[in-house]
CSV table of C-alpha atoms and ligand atoms in Angstrom, one decimal:
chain,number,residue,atom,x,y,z
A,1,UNK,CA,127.7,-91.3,-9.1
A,2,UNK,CA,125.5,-90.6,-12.2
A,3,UNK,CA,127.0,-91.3,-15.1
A,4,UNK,CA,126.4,-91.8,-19.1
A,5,UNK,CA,127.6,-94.6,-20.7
A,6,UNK,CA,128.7,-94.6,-24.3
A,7,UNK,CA,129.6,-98.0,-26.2
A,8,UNK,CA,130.9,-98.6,-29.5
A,9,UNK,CA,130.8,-101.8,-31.4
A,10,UNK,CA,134.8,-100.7,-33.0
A,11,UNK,CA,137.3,-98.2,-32.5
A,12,UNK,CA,136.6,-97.2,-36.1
A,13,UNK,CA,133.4,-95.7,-34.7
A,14,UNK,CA,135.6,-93.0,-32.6
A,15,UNK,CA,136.1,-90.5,-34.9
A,16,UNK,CA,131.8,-90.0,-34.8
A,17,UNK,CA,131.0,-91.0,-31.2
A,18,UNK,CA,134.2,-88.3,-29.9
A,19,UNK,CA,131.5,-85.5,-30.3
A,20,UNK,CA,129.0,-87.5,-28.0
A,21,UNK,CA,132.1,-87.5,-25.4
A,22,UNK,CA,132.7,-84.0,-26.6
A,23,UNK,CA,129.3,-82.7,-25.8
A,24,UNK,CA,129.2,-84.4,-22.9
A,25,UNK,CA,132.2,-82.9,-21.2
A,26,UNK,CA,131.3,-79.4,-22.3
A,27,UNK,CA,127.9,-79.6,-20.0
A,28,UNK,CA,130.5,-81.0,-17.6
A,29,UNK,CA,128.3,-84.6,-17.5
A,30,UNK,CA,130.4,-87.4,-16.3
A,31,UNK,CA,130.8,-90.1,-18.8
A,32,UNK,CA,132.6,-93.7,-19.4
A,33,UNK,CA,133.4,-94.9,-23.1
A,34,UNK,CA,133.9,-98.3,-24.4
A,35,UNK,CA,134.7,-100.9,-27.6
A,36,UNK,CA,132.7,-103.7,-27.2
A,37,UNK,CA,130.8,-105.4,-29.6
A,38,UNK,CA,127.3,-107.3,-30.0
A,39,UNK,CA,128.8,-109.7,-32.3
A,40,UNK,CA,132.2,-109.7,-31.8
A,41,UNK,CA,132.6,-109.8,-27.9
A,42,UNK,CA,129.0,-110.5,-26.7
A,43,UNK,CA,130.0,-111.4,-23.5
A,44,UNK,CA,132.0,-108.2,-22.3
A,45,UNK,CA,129.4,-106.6,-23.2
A,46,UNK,CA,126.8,-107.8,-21.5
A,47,UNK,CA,129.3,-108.3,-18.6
A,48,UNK,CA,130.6,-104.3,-18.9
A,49,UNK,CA,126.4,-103.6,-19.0
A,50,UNK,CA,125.7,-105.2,-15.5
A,51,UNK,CA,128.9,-103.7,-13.8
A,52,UNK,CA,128.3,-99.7,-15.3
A,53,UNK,CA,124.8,-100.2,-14.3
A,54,UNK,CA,125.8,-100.6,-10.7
A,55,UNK,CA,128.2,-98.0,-10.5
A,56,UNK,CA,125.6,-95.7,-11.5
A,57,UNK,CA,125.3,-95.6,-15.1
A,58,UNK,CA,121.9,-93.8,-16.0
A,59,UNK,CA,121.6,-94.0,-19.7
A,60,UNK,CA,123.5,-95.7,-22.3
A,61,UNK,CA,124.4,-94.6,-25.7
A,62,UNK,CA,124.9,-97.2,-28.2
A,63,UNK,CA,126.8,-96.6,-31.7
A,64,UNK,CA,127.4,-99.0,-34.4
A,65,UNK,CA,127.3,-99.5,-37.8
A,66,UNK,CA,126.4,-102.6,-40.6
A,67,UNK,CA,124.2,-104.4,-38.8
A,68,UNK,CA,124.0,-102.5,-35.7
A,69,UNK,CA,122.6,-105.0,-33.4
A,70,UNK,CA,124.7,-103.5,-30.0
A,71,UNK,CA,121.8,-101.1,-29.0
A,72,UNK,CA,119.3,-104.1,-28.9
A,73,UNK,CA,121.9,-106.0,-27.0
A,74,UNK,CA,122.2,-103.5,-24.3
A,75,UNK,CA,118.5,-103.4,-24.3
A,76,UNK,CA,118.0,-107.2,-23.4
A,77,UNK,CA,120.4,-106.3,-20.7
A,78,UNK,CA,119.2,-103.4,-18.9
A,79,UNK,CA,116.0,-101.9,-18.4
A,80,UNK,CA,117.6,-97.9,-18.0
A,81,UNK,CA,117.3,-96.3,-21.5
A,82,UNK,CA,119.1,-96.5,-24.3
A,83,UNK,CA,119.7,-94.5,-27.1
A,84,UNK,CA,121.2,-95.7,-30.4
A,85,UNK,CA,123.0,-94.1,-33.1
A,86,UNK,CA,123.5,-96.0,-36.2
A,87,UNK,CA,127.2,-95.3,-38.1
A,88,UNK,CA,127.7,-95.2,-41.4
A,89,UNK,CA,130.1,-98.4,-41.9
A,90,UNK,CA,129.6,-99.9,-45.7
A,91,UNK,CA,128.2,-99.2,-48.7
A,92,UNK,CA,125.0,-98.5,-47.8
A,93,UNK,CA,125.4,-95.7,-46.1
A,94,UNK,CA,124.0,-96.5,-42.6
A,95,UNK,CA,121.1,-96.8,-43.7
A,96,UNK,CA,121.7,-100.6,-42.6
A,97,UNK,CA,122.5,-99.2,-39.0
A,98,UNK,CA,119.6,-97.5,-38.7
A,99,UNK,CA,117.2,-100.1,-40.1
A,100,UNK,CA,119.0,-102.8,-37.1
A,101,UNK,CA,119.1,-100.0,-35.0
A,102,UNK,CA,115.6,-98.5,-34.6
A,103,UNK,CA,113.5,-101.8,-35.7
A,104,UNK,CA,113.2,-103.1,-32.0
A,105,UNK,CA,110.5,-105.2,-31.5
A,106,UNK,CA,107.2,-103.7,-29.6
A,107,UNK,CA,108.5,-103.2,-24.9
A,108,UNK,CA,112.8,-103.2,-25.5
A,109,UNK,CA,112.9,-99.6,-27.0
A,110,UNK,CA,115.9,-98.3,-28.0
A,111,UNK,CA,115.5,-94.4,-28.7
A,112,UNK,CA,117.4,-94.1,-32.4
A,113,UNK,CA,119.2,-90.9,-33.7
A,114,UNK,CA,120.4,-89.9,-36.8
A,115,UNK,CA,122.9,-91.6,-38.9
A,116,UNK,CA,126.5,-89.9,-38.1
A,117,UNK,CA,127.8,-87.1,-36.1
A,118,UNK,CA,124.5,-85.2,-35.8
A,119,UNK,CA,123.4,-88.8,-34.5
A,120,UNK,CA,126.2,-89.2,-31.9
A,121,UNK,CA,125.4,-85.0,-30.7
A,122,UNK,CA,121.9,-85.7,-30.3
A,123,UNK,CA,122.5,-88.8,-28.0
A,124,UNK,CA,124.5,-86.6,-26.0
A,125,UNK,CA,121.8,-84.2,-25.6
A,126,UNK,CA,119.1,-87.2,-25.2
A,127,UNK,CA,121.2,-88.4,-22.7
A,128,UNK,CA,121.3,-84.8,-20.8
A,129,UNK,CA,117.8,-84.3,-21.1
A,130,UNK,CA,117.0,-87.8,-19.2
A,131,UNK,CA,119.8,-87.0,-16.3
A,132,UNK,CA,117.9,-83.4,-16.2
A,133,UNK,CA,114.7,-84.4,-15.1
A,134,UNK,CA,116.3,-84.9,-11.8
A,135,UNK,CA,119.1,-83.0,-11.7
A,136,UNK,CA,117.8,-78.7,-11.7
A,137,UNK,CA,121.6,-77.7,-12.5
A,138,UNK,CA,121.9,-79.8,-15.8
A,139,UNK,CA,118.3,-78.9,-16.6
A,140,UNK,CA,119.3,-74.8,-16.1
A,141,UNK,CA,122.5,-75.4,-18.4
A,142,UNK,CA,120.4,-77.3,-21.4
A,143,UNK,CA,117.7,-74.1,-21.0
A,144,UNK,CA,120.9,-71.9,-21.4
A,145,UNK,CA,122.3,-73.6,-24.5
A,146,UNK,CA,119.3,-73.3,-26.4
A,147,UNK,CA,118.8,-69.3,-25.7
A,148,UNK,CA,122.4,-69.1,-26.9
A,149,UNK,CA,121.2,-71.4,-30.2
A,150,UNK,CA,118.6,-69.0,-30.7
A,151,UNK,CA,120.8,-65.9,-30.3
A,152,UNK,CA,122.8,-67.3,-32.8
A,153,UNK,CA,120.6,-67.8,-35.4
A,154,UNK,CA,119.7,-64.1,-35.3
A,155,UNK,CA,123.1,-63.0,-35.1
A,156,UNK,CA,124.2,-65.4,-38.2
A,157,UNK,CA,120.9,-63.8,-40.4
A,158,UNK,CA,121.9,-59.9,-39.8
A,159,UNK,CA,125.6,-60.8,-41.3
A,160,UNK,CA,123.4,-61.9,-44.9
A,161,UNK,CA,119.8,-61.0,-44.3
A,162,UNK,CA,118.1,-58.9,-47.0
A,163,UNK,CA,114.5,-57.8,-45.8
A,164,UNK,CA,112.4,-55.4,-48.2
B,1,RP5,C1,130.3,-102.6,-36.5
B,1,RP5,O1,130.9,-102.9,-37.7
B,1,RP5,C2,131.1,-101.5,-35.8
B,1,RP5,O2,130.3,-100.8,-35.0
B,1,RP5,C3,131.6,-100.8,-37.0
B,1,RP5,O3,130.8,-99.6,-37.3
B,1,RP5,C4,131.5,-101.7,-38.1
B,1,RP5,C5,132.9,-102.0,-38.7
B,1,RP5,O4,133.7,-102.5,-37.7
B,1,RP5,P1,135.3,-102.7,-38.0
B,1,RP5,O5,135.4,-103.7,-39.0
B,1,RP5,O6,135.8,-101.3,-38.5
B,1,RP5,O7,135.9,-103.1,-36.7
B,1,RP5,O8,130.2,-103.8,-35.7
C-alpha cells in the first residue's frame, strides 16, 4: 500500500503539519503521522524510517523547527524523497528551520517548502504530485483542483474588479 509519511520533530509542530494531513485526506491519499525527533529520539527515528519504508511509504514529509535537522536525518536514511518544511519555533522566525532545512550538502536532497502552513500545504501537494506520476487517478484529481483554483480566482475578481 502507497502511503505518505509525515514526521514531526514535536507535537508542538501539529497545529502547522494538520493541514499537510488535512490536504492529504481531502485528495483521499493515504497517510501515517509521527513525533519523532532528529535530536531528541534519533533512534526511533531512524528505526520508524526503515519499517514505513517497507510497508510502502513513498515519500516523506519532514517538519521541524530551530535547527531543523529531522529532514537530513530521514535523508541519510532512505533514498525515496523527502520533502522538508521548516516551522517557525524561536525567535528567529524559522528562518533557522529553513537555513538547517534546505542547506543539504550536494546527492542527499531534501526538497524544502516554505516556512509555516503554506510550507506544510505545499508538501502535501509535492508529495501528491510524486505519487501521481504513477498513479492516473491522483494525477486527474491534482488537474481538477487547479481548474477549480483558476475558477476561483475569476470568480473572487468579478465580486471587486473595476475595469475601464
Ligand atoms: C524542534 O524544536 C521541533 O520540531 C519543534 O519545532 C521545536 C521545539 O520543540 P518543543 O520544545 O516544542 O518540543 O525539534
Amino acid at each position: 500500500m502507497n502511503f505518505v509519511s509525515i514526521i514531526m520533530g514535536s507535537k508542538s509542530d501539529y497545529e502547522v503539519m494538520k493541514n499537510s494531513a488535512e490536504t492529504l485526506e481531502k485528495f483521499g491519499v493515504k497517510f501515517e503521522m509521527i513525533v519523532s525527533s532528529a535530536h531528541r529520539s534519533p533512534e526511533r527515528t531512524k528505526d520508524y524510517v526503515k519499517g514505513a519504508e517497507e510497508k510502502g511509504a513513498k515519500v516523506f514529509i519532514a517538519a521541524a523547527g530551530m535547527a531543523a535537522h529531522l529532514a537530513g536525518a530521514l535523508a541519510a536514511t532512505t533514498t525515496k524523497p523527502i520533502i522538508g518544511v521548516p516551522l517557525d519555533a524561536s525567535s528567529l522566525n524559522g528562518n533557522d528551520a529553513l537555513l538547517s532545512t534546505v542547506q543539504m550538502p550536494g546527492g542527499m536532497p531534501v526538497g524544502t517548502v516554505a516556512i509555516g502552513k503554506a510550507g506544510a500545504v505545499n508538501a502535501a501537494y509535492l508529495a501528491m504530485q510524486i505519487l501521481a506520476i504513477s498513479d492516473d487517478e491522483l494525477a486527474v484529481k491534482l488537474k481538477e483542483d487547479r481548474v477549480l483554483k483558476a475558477q476561483k480566482v475569476e470568480t473572487d475578481s468579478k465580486s471587486i474588479e473595476v475595469i475601464l
